[in-house]
Short mmCIF file of C-alpha atoms and ligand atoms in Angstrom, two decimals:
data_model
loop_
_atom_site.label_atom_id
_atom_site.label_comp_id
_atom_site.label_asym_id
_atom_site.label_seq_id
_atom_site.Cartn_x
_atom_site.Cartn_y
_atom_site.Cartn_z
CA MET C 266 4.08 24.18 -29.63
CA THR C 267 5.84 21.63 -27.42
CA GLY C 268 3.48 18.80 -26.56
CA TYR C 269 3.25 15.18 -25.52
CA ASP C 270 5.49 13.81 -28.29
CA GLU C 271 8.49 15.99 -27.34
CA CYS C 272 7.85 15.15 -23.71
CA ALA C 273 7.78 11.40 -24.42
CA SER C 274 10.98 11.53 -26.43
CA LEU C 275 12.83 13.48 -23.71
CA ILE C 276 11.62 10.94 -21.14
CA GLU C 277 13.15 8.20 -23.32
CA LYS C 278 16.42 10.14 -23.54
CA LYS C 279 16.55 10.61 -19.78
CA LYS C 280 16.05 6.91 -19.01
CA ILE C 281 19.49 6.56 -17.40
CA PRO C 282 19.28 9.60 -15.06
CA PHE C 283 15.74 8.53 -14.11
CA ILE C 284 16.99 5.06 -13.18
CA GLU C 285 19.81 6.72 -11.20
CA ARG C 286 17.22 8.77 -9.33
CA LEU C 287 15.37 5.59 -8.37
CA ARG C 288 18.68 3.93 -7.47
CA HIS C 289 19.40 6.71 -4.99
CA ALA C 290 15.93 6.37 -3.46
CA VAL C 291 16.15 2.57 -3.09
CA GLU C 292 19.54 2.82 -1.37
CA ILE C 293 17.98 4.74 1.52
CA LYS C 294 16.72 2.05 3.93
CA SER C 295 13.53 3.85 4.91
CA VAL C 296 11.82 0.93 6.67
CA SER C 297 8.98 2.43 8.70
CA ASN C 298 8.24 -0.49 11.01
CA ASP C 299 11.78 -0.53 12.40
CA PRO C 300 12.37 2.20 15.00
CA ALA C 301 16.13 1.80 14.43
CA ALA C 302 15.60 2.86 10.79
CA ARG C 303 13.62 6.00 11.64
CA LYS C 304 16.60 8.20 10.78
CA GLU C 305 16.69 6.67 7.31
CA VAL C 306 12.99 7.40 6.81
CA CYS C 307 13.74 11.05 7.72
CA ARG C 308 16.76 11.02 5.37
CA MET C 309 14.53 9.79 2.55
CA ILE C 310 12.09 12.61 3.25
CA ASP C 311 14.94 15.20 3.30
CA TRP C 312 16.38 13.86 0.03
CA THR C 313 12.98 13.89 -1.71
CA GLN C 314 12.39 17.43 -0.48
CA LYS C 315 15.64 18.49 -2.19
CA GLU C 316 14.54 16.78 -5.44
CA LEU C 317 11.19 18.60 -5.30
CA GLU C 318 12.86 21.91 -4.46
CA LYS C 319 15.04 21.59 -7.58
CA LEU C 320 11.74 21.75 -9.50
CA GLY C 321 10.78 24.94 -7.69
CA THR C 322 8.42 23.23 -5.23
CA LYS C 323 7.95 25.05 -1.95
CA CYS C 324 8.28 22.37 0.70
CA GLU C 325 7.45 22.16 4.34
CA GLN C 326 8.01 19.26 6.71
CA ILE C 327 5.01 18.97 8.99
CA LYS C 328 5.99 17.67 12.38
CA ASN C 329 4.18 14.48 13.31
CA GLY C 330 3.46 13.19 16.83
CA LYS C 331 5.14 10.46 18.84
CA GLN C 332 5.08 6.73 18.31
CA LYS C 333 4.73 4.61 21.41
CA LEU C 334 6.94 1.54 21.15
CA GLN C 335 6.10 -1.77 22.79
CA ASN C 336 8.72 -1.23 25.48
CA GLY C 337 6.91 1.96 26.48
CA GLU C 338 9.56 4.22 24.90
CA GLU C 339 8.31 7.06 22.68
CA ILE C 340 10.02 8.13 19.48
CA ASP C 341 9.24 10.84 16.92
CA LEU C 342 7.11 9.83 13.97
CA PRO C 343 8.68 10.99 10.69
CA PRO C 344 7.43 14.37 9.43
CA VAL C 345 4.99 14.54 6.53
CA LEU C 346 6.33 16.37 3.48
CA PHE C 347 3.99 18.98 2.01
CA GLY C 348 4.96 20.59 -1.32
CA THR C 349 3.39 23.27 -3.49
CA LEU C 350 4.37 23.75 -7.12
CA GLY C 351 2.49 26.59 -8.78
CA ASN C 352 -0.05 28.93 -7.30
CA ASP C 353 -1.92 30.24 -10.32
CA LYS C 354 -5.48 31.06 -9.31
CA SER C 355 -6.67 30.52 -12.88
CA LYS C 356 -5.53 26.86 -12.75
CA LYS C 357 -7.00 23.86 -10.97
CA THR C 358 -5.00 22.12 -8.25
CA LEU C 359 -3.95 18.48 -8.20
CA LEU C 360 -2.90 16.75 -4.99
CA VAL C 361 -0.34 13.99 -5.43
CA TYR C 362 0.09 11.52 -2.58
CA GLY C 363 2.86 8.95 -2.27
CA HIS C 364 4.90 7.24 0.41
CA LEU C 365 8.64 7.20 0.94
CA ASP C 366 8.83 4.38 3.46
CA VAL C 367 9.15 0.70 2.59
CA GLN C 368 8.46 -2.74 3.99
CA PRO C 369 11.38 -4.46 5.70
CA ALA C 370 13.68 -6.60 3.52
CA ASP C 371 16.75 -8.71 4.10
CA LYS C 372 18.81 -10.76 1.68
CA SER C 373 18.27 -13.75 4.02
CA ASP C 374 14.50 -13.57 3.39
CA GLY C 375 15.26 -15.11 0.01
CA TRP C 376 16.17 -12.14 -2.17
CA ASN C 377 18.45 -12.96 -5.08
CA THR C 378 20.17 -9.58 -4.74
CA ASP C 379 20.75 -6.96 -2.03
CA PRO C 380 17.24 -5.46 -1.52
CA PHE C 381 18.64 -1.98 -0.91
CA LYS C 382 20.67 -1.84 -4.14
CA LEU C 383 18.79 -1.23 -7.39
CA ILE C 384 19.87 -3.96 -9.78
CA GLU C 385 18.78 -4.18 -13.41
CA ILE C 386 18.33 -7.68 -14.80
CA ASP C 387 16.53 -8.35 -18.11
CA GLY C 388 14.75 -5.00 -18.15
CA LYS C 389 13.63 -5.29 -14.53
CA LEU C 390 14.80 -3.02 -11.71
CA TYR C 391 14.99 -5.07 -8.52
CA GLY C 392 15.04 -3.41 -5.10
CA ARG C 393 12.83 -2.73 -2.08
CA GLY C 394 10.49 0.15 -2.85
CA SER C 395 11.20 0.02 -6.60
CA THR C 396 7.46 -0.36 -7.25
CA ASP C 397 6.02 0.37 -3.76
CA ASP C 398 6.21 3.31 -3.75
CA LYS C 399 9.54 4.96 -4.57
CA GLY C 400 9.33 4.20 -8.30
CA PRO C 401 5.97 5.95 -8.77
CA VAL C 402 7.03 8.93 -6.57
CA MET C 403 10.21 9.32 -8.66
CA ALA C 404 8.07 9.04 -11.82
CA TRP C 405 6.08 12.14 -10.74
CA ILE C 406 9.35 14.03 -10.23
CA ASN C 407 10.67 12.80 -13.61
CA ALA C 408 7.49 13.87 -15.40
CA ILE C 409 7.53 17.40 -13.97
CA GLU C 410 11.28 17.75 -14.56
CA VAL C 411 10.85 16.91 -18.26
CA MET C 412 7.94 19.32 -18.73
CA GLN C 413 10.00 22.07 -17.12
CA GLU C 414 13.09 21.29 -19.22
CA LEU C 415 10.92 21.61 -22.32
CA LYS C 416 9.61 24.90 -20.93
CA MET C 417 6.07 23.55 -21.17
CA ASP C 418 3.32 25.19 -19.22
CA ILE C 419 2.18 22.79 -16.51
CA PRO C 420 -1.54 23.50 -16.78
CA ILE C 421 -2.25 22.74 -13.15
CA ASN C 422 -1.00 23.68 -9.69
CA ILE C 423 0.44 20.65 -7.93
CA LYS C 424 0.48 19.89 -4.22
CA PHE C 425 2.35 16.97 -2.72
CA VAL C 426 1.68 14.99 0.42
CA LEU C 427 4.48 12.47 0.88
CA GLU C 428 4.62 10.42 4.05
CA GLY C 429 7.02 8.02 5.75
CA MET C 430 4.68 5.73 7.72
CA GLU C 431 2.31 4.26 5.10
CA GLU C 432 3.60 0.73 5.50
CA SER C 433 2.93 1.02 9.23
CA GLY C 434 -0.64 2.26 9.11
CA SER C 435 0.01 5.95 8.21
CA GLU C 436 0.29 6.82 11.90
CA GLY C 437 -0.41 10.50 12.55
CA LEU C 438 -1.24 11.38 8.95
CA ASP C 439 -5.02 11.72 9.28
CA GLU C 440 -4.63 14.12 12.21
CA ILE C 441 -2.19 16.28 10.24
CA LEU C 442 -4.46 16.34 7.20
CA MET C 443 -7.51 17.20 9.29
CA LYS C 444 -5.62 20.17 10.74
CA HIS C 445 -4.84 21.36 7.19
CA LYS C 446 -8.33 20.83 5.75
CA ASP C 447 -9.05 24.56 5.50
CA SER C 448 -5.52 25.63 4.55
CA PHE C 449 -3.25 23.35 2.50
CA LEU C 450 -6.10 21.12 1.32
CA SER C 451 -8.73 23.81 0.81
CA ASP C 452 -8.13 24.42 -2.91
CA VAL C 453 -7.51 20.83 -4.05
CA ASP C 454 -9.62 19.88 -7.09
CA PHE C 455 -8.45 16.26 -7.61
CA THR C 456 -6.23 13.76 -5.84
CA CYS C 457 -4.13 11.21 -7.67
CA ILE C 458 -2.25 8.33 -6.07
CA SER C 459 0.13 6.01 -7.86
CA ASP C 460 0.65 3.25 -5.29
CA ASN C 461 -0.85 0.06 -6.68
CA TYR C 462 -0.45 -2.25 -9.67
CA TRP C 463 -1.98 -3.27 -12.94
CA LEU C 464 -4.22 -6.32 -12.94
CA GLY C 465 -1.96 -7.98 -15.50
CA LYS C 466 1.45 -7.49 -17.05
CA THR C 467 0.60 -5.69 -20.28
CA LYS C 468 -2.60 -3.72 -19.93
CA PRO C 469 -2.70 -0.51 -17.87
CA CYS C 470 -5.56 0.19 -15.51
CA ILE C 471 -7.15 2.86 -13.36
CA THR C 472 -8.27 1.90 -9.88
CA TYR C 473 -11.41 3.11 -8.13
CA GLY C 474 -11.59 0.98 -4.98
CA LEU C 475 -9.44 -0.29 -2.11
CA ARG C 476 -10.11 -2.55 0.83
CA GLY C 477 -9.56 -1.27 4.37
CA ILE C 478 -7.68 -3.16 7.06
CA CYS C 479 -8.18 -4.17 10.69
CA TYR C 480 -4.99 -5.53 12.24
CA TYR C 481 -4.86 -7.58 15.47
CA CYS C 482 -2.38 -8.85 18.02
CA VAL C 483 -3.41 -11.85 20.16
CA GLU C 484 -1.21 -12.38 23.20
CA VAL C 485 -0.76 -15.56 25.24
CA LYS C 486 1.41 -15.24 28.33
CA VAL C 487 2.65 -18.30 30.16
CA CYS C 488 5.17 -17.04 32.68
CA LYS C 489 7.92 -14.45 33.19
CA GLN C 490 10.75 -15.98 31.16
CA ASP C 491 11.37 -18.68 28.56
CA LEU C 492 11.68 -22.22 29.94
CA HIS C 493 13.79 -25.25 29.00
CA SER C 494 11.31 -27.65 27.38
CA GLY C 495 13.17 -30.71 28.68
CA VAL C 496 13.21 -29.49 32.25
CA PHE C 497 9.75 -27.89 32.44
CA GLY C 498 7.85 -29.36 29.45
CA GLY C 499 4.75 -31.32 30.49
CA THR C 500 4.24 -29.27 33.62
CA VAL C 501 3.17 -25.95 32.12
CA HIS C 502 0.46 -25.16 29.55
CA ASP C 503 2.17 -24.47 26.25
CA GLY C 504 1.44 -20.91 25.07
CA MET C 505 2.37 -21.55 21.43
CA SER C 506 -0.09 -24.46 21.29
CA ASP C 507 -2.80 -22.20 22.71
CA LEU C 508 -2.00 -19.53 20.14
CA CYS C 509 -1.80 -21.91 17.17
CA TRP C 510 -5.13 -23.45 18.18
CA ILE C 511 -6.78 -20.02 18.37
CA LEU C 512 -5.29 -18.86 15.06
CA SER C 513 -6.45 -22.04 13.36
CA GLN C 514 -10.08 -21.29 14.35
CA LEU C 515 -10.32 -18.06 12.37
CA THR C 516 -10.88 -19.41 8.86
CA GLU C 517 -11.94 -22.55 7.01
CA VAL C 518 -9.31 -24.18 4.83
CA ASP C 519 -10.69 -22.31 1.79
CA GLY C 520 -10.24 -18.96 3.57
CA THR C 521 -13.90 -18.48 4.57
CA ILE C 522 -13.87 -16.33 7.70
CA LYS C 523 -15.46 -18.08 10.70
CA ILE C 524 -16.00 -14.93 12.78
CA ASN C 525 -19.70 -14.36 13.47
CA GLY C 526 -21.22 -11.09 12.35
CA LEU C 527 -18.74 -10.13 9.62
CA LYS C 528 -20.54 -11.68 6.64
CA GLU C 529 -23.70 -9.75 7.47
CA MET C 530 -21.87 -6.42 7.12
CA VAL C 531 -20.97 -7.01 3.47
CA ALA C 532 -23.40 -5.61 0.89
CA PRO C 533 -24.77 -8.27 -1.49
CA VAL C 534 -23.27 -8.30 -4.97
CA THR C 535 -25.65 -6.81 -7.54
CA ASP C 536 -26.22 -8.28 -11.03
CA GLU C 537 -24.71 -5.13 -12.52
CA GLU C 538 -21.58 -5.58 -10.44
CA ARG C 539 -21.23 -9.22 -11.38
CA ALA C 540 -21.53 -8.26 -15.05
CA LEU C 541 -18.73 -5.72 -14.58
CA TYR C 542 -16.46 -8.39 -13.10
CA GLU C 543 -17.33 -10.86 -15.83
CA LYS C 544 -16.07 -8.43 -18.46
CA ILE C 545 -12.66 -8.00 -16.83
CA ASP C 546 -9.81 -9.51 -18.77
CA PHE C 547 -8.06 -11.70 -16.17
CA ASP C 548 -6.29 -15.00 -16.69
CA ILE C 549 -6.37 -17.28 -13.64
CA ASN C 550 -3.59 -19.53 -14.91
CA GLU C 551 -1.28 -16.59 -15.49
CA TYR C 552 -2.15 -15.32 -12.00
CA LYS C 553 -1.28 -18.70 -10.46
CA ASN C 554 1.92 -18.82 -12.43
CA ASP C 555 2.92 -15.27 -11.38
CA ILE C 556 2.56 -16.03 -7.69
CA LYS C 557 3.74 -19.64 -8.09
CA VAL C 558 0.69 -21.19 -6.43
CA GLU C 559 -0.67 -24.53 -7.66
CA LYS C 560 -4.26 -24.23 -6.48
CA LEU C 561 -6.36 -21.24 -5.49
CA THR C 562 -9.24 -21.10 -2.99
CA THR C 563 -11.52 -20.92 -6.04
CA GLU C 564 -10.87 -21.39 -9.75
CA ASP C 565 -13.77 -19.16 -10.85
CA LYS C 566 -12.52 -15.88 -12.37
CA VAL C 567 -15.25 -13.65 -10.92
CA LYS C 568 -14.88 -15.25 -7.48
CA VAL C 569 -11.09 -14.82 -7.55
CA LEU C 570 -11.45 -11.12 -8.38
CA MET C 571 -14.19 -10.63 -5.80
CA ASN C 572 -12.13 -12.42 -3.15
CA ARG C 573 -9.31 -9.99 -3.91
CA TRP C 574 -11.35 -6.79 -4.04
CA ARG C 575 -14.98 -7.14 -2.99
CA PHE C 576 -15.03 -9.50 0.02
CA PRO C 577 -13.12 -9.48 3.29
CA SER C 578 -10.15 -11.80 3.72
CA LEU C 579 -8.22 -12.85 6.80
CA SER C 580 -4.46 -13.50 6.82
CA VAL C 581 -2.28 -14.72 9.66
CA HIS C 582 1.03 -12.85 9.43
CA GLY C 583 3.34 -14.11 12.12
CA VAL C 584 4.14 -14.74 15.76
CA GLU C 585 6.27 -12.44 17.87
CA GLY C 586 8.20 -14.08 20.68
CA ALA C 587 8.30 -17.55 19.15
CA PHE C 588 11.48 -19.33 18.11
CA SER C 589 11.87 -18.85 14.37
CA GLY C 590 15.58 -19.20 13.63
CA PRO C 591 17.40 -22.11 12.02
CA GLY C 592 18.31 -25.16 14.09
CA ALA C 593 16.45 -26.79 16.96
CA LYS C 594 16.20 -24.52 19.97
CA THR C 595 14.37 -26.37 22.76
CA VAL C 596 12.48 -23.61 24.47
CA ILE C 597 9.00 -22.94 25.77
CA PRO C 598 8.41 -19.26 24.88
CA CYS C 599 7.09 -17.32 27.88
CA LYS C 600 4.93 -14.95 25.83
CA VAL C 601 3.79 -15.16 22.21
CA LYS C 602 1.88 -12.63 20.16
CA GLY C 603 0.01 -13.78 17.05
CA LYS C 604 -0.55 -11.17 14.36
CA PHE C 605 -3.39 -11.32 11.87
CA SER C 606 -5.40 -8.88 9.81
CA ILE C 607 -8.72 -8.69 8.05
CA ARG C 608 -9.00 -6.75 4.80
CA ILE C 609 -12.39 -5.08 5.08
CA VAL C 610 -14.83 -3.82 2.44
CA GLU C 611 -17.60 -1.20 2.19
CA GLY C 612 -20.18 -1.66 4.92
CA MET C 613 -17.59 -2.89 7.45
CA GLU C 614 -16.74 -0.37 10.16
CA PRO C 615 -13.44 -1.07 11.98
CA GLU C 616 -15.05 -0.59 15.44
CA ALA C 617 -17.81 -3.10 14.64
CA VAL C 618 -15.27 -5.53 13.17
CA ASP C 619 -13.09 -5.17 16.30
CA LYS C 620 -16.07 -6.12 18.47
CA CYS C 621 -16.90 -9.24 16.43
CA VAL C 622 -13.23 -10.30 16.41
CA THR C 623 -12.71 -9.70 20.12
CA ASP C 624 -15.95 -11.55 21.03
CA HIS C 625 -14.96 -14.48 18.81
CA LEU C 626 -11.45 -14.73 20.28
CA ASN C 627 -12.65 -14.41 23.87
CA ASN C 628 -15.25 -17.07 23.21
CA LEU C 629 -12.61 -19.41 21.76
CA TRP C 630 -10.35 -18.76 24.71
CA SER C 631 -13.04 -19.73 27.18
CA GLN C 632 -13.48 -23.02 25.28
CA ARG C 633 -9.73 -23.67 25.40
CA LYS C 634 -9.70 -23.82 29.19
CA SER C 635 -6.05 -22.87 29.44
CA PRO C 636 -4.84 -21.10 32.60
CA ASN C 637 -2.46 -18.93 30.57
CA HIS C 638 -3.16 -15.20 30.23
CA PHE C 639 -4.89 -14.15 27.06
CA SER C 640 -5.53 -10.71 25.55
CA VAL C 641 -6.54 -9.22 22.20
CA HIS C 642 -5.26 -5.85 20.93
CA PRO C 643 -6.58 -4.19 17.77
CA LEU C 644 -3.54 -2.41 16.27
CA GLN C 645 -4.88 -0.60 13.20
CA GLY C 646 -8.20 0.07 11.55
CA SER C 647 -8.97 1.80 8.28
CA LEU C 648 -12.06 1.88 6.09
CA ALA C 649 -12.42 0.69 2.51
CA TRP C 650 -12.61 3.29 -0.29
CA VAL C 651 -14.66 3.41 -3.49
CA ALA C 652 -14.77 6.34 -5.94
CA ASP C 653 -16.92 7.40 -8.87
CA TYR C 654 -15.08 6.21 -11.96
CA ASN C 655 -17.49 8.05 -14.26
CA HIS C 656 -15.99 11.34 -13.05
CA PRO C 657 -14.17 13.48 -15.70
CA HIS C 658 -11.01 13.07 -13.61
CA TYR C 659 -10.98 9.37 -14.54
CA GLN C 660 -11.46 10.36 -18.17
CA ALA C 661 -8.26 12.45 -17.92
CA GLY C 662 -6.45 9.37 -16.57
CA ALA C 663 -7.89 7.20 -19.36
CA ALA C 664 -6.91 9.76 -22.01
CA ALA C 665 -3.33 9.77 -20.69
CA ILE C 666 -3.19 5.97 -20.90
CA ARG C 667 -4.57 6.03 -24.45
CA LYS C 668 -1.86 8.54 -25.41
CA VAL C 669 0.97 6.40 -24.07
CA TYR C 670 -0.27 2.84 -24.59
CA GLY C 671 -2.91 3.32 -27.29
CA VAL C 672 -5.44 1.24 -25.34
CA GLU C 673 -8.48 1.81 -23.16
CA PRO C 674 -7.54 1.04 -19.53
CA ASP C 675 -9.22 -1.58 -17.37
CA TYR C 676 -11.15 -0.15 -14.40
CA THR C 677 -10.08 -2.13 -11.37
CA ARG C 678 -10.25 -2.27 -7.63
CA GLU C 679 -7.33 -3.30 -5.45
CA GLY C 680 -7.29 -5.57 -2.43
CA CYS C 681 -4.64 -3.70 -0.48
CA SER C 682 -5.16 -0.66 1.69
CA ILE C 683 -4.00 2.94 1.43
CA PRO C 684 -5.76 4.33 4.47
CA VAL C 685 -5.35 7.98 3.53
CA THR C 686 -7.28 7.65 0.23
CA LEU C 687 -10.66 7.98 1.92
CA THR C 688 -9.33 10.81 4.11
CA PHE C 689 -8.42 12.82 0.99
CA GLN C 690 -11.84 12.15 -0.53
CA GLU C 691 -13.64 13.20 2.64
CA LEU C 692 -11.53 16.25 3.50
CA THR C 693 -11.41 17.70 -0.01
CA GLN C 694 -14.87 16.45 -1.07
CA LYS C 695 -13.28 15.98 -4.48
CA ASN C 696 -12.61 12.97 -6.70
CA VAL C 697 -9.68 10.67 -5.92
CA MET C 698 -8.13 8.37 -8.52
CA LEU C 699 -5.48 5.65 -8.33
CA LEU C 700 -3.21 5.61 -11.37
CA PRO C 701 -0.83 2.65 -11.06
CA ILE C 702 2.29 2.30 -13.18
CA GLY C 703 3.66 -1.05 -11.97
CA ALA C 704 2.74 -4.54 -13.22
CA CYS C 705 0.87 -7.30 -11.36
CA ASP C 706 4.05 -9.38 -10.90
CA ASP C 707 6.11 -6.62 -9.24
CA MET C 708 5.87 -8.50 -5.93
CA ALA C 709 5.53 -5.52 -3.60
CA HIS C 710 6.12 -6.47 0.08
CA SER C 711 7.71 -9.71 -1.08
CA GLN C 712 11.19 -10.98 -2.00
CA ASN C 713 12.67 -9.65 -5.26
CA GLU C 714 10.34 -6.65 -5.56
CA LYS C 715 10.88 -4.99 -8.94
CA ILE C 716 9.56 -2.49 -11.42
CA ASN C 717 10.08 -3.06 -15.14
CA VAL C 718 12.20 -0.37 -16.80
CA SER C 719 9.39 -0.06 -19.37
CA ASN C 720 6.74 0.46 -16.68
CA TYR C 721 8.89 3.08 -14.95
CA ILE C 722 9.57 4.97 -18.17
CA GLU C 723 6.13 4.58 -19.78
CA GLY C 724 4.63 5.33 -16.34
CA THR C 725 6.55 8.62 -16.28
CA LYS C 726 5.00 9.38 -19.68
CA VAL C 727 1.51 8.51 -18.37
CA LEU C 728 1.93 10.90 -15.44
CA ALA C 729 3.16 13.68 -17.74
CA ALA C 730 0.29 13.07 -20.19
CA TYR C 731 -2.15 13.05 -17.27
CA LEU C 732 -0.88 16.45 -16.06
CA MET C 733 -1.48 17.77 -19.61
CA GLU C 734 -4.97 16.22 -19.73
CA LEU C 735 -5.92 17.79 -16.39
CA GLY C 736 -5.42 21.20 -17.99
CA LYS C 737 -8.39 20.39 -20.27
CA LEU C 738 -10.85 19.80 -17.41
N1 LIG Y 157 0.77 -0.12 -1.70
C1 LIG Y 157 -0.18 0.00 -0.68
C2 LIG Y 157 0.14 -0.90 0.49
O1 LIG Y 157 0.95 -1.79 0.35
N2 LIG Y 157 -0.49 -0.66 1.63
C3 LIG Y 157 -0.30 -1.41 2.84
C4 LIG Y 157 -0.81 -0.54 3.95
C5 LIG Y 157 -0.71 -1.08 5.33
C6 LIG Y 157 -1.68 -1.04 6.24
N3 LIG Y 157 -1.18 -1.57 7.37
C7 LIG Y 157 0.05 -1.93 7.12
N4 LIG Y 157 0.34 -1.61 5.86
C8 LIG Y 157 -1.08 -2.72 2.77
O2 LIG Y 157 -0.63 -3.69 3.40
O3 LIG Y 157 -2.12 -2.77 2.12
ZN1 ZN Y 158 2.47 1.45 -1.20
ZN1 ZN Y 159 3.10 -1.34 0.51
#
């Protein structure tokens, strides 16, 4: 009978067409935060639909609502792609979620190569979306294609939910899923998401927790239009100085959040939990070297991991409206918008976090005594997610990893946010598992994002082995 070994060797043989598949995906500039690229996001969804249809998947594009742009204009959100492969009542049903949109990228950001061309250098495939999340989505398609070519019985029905707005807060997705709770989602037995990374570079892991996110925009308005700093400087209150002062009051230098009320929401760490973190194989020096940082906020392994996964963190992302180009433009910006976010953990509700943040900012503003106009706008809010990793579903994931890599996986959490994870868990009331295939140094969201050829190919094998293991549950 055809089994895992035949499957693994065909995956090896199909390495080149699988890389070509990823190349095609990366070349579509499906940047979700850029309204001008919306057509490309839709093109990526159409192209993926065709790939899934070649496997016999019945696909439907579910119309999403409208997105309100800052200028008041409304544009269509990209549709969500639903797919169904197999409808055998005697089999269980797996839901696979992935996203087809990417973060913005430009060669001028410091990429060594064109971000929208997949380029292989030393066994690494560079390109925006190669690891987040086009590589893993293509790996699902590769795995199913190989099982079908070998005429293997896929022991499970598969449903797909693939979206095009994940990198912009999954706008509209929860509403669509809620509407399909009693139809498309009603027979789902497990959900699997491959959209995060290993803790290291060599050892695979399974992930059972994610942080949520609350994202804010702080606006300071000086006047109607930008002013010449030589002509008007000294007579008006500088909006950028107001904003920088405010943003500098959010954290201590070591990252400790200074916003009252947040710390109290976080559940205390138990002894059992600490013991779990102590056992995790994680090398701080390698971590520093991977991200090219000389000194961390703490050099204690458990604290580093907890700061990434278990505690909230605040990051300042950027300023809209401020001069940021090369050269020395002498302008007083008329309106600046600071963007920051807080990664939140269990116990932190976005509404309660919003209140603490807004109160803190308004309080700071009153101390500043600036006559400029100040406002705070929460932009996104999603809860943290934690799953039961003792569930048999996780054992199927672990068995797949053992088959491919011959090792027991690490059980990790992840500091980033995939807002829909909790939605799947709540709507299906079934177990959700994150099964990453990329390595810790893939640099998602950053310059020179990559996936190793070996991770892409072995990852395809893991997903195929996992589909086989699910048939045993
Ligand atoms: N691979 C998951 C990921 O990168 N998620 C994004 C989600 C997000 C939320 N708001 C904007 N993007 C993340 O930044 O964690
Ligand atoms: Zn992602
Ligand atoms: Zn991402």
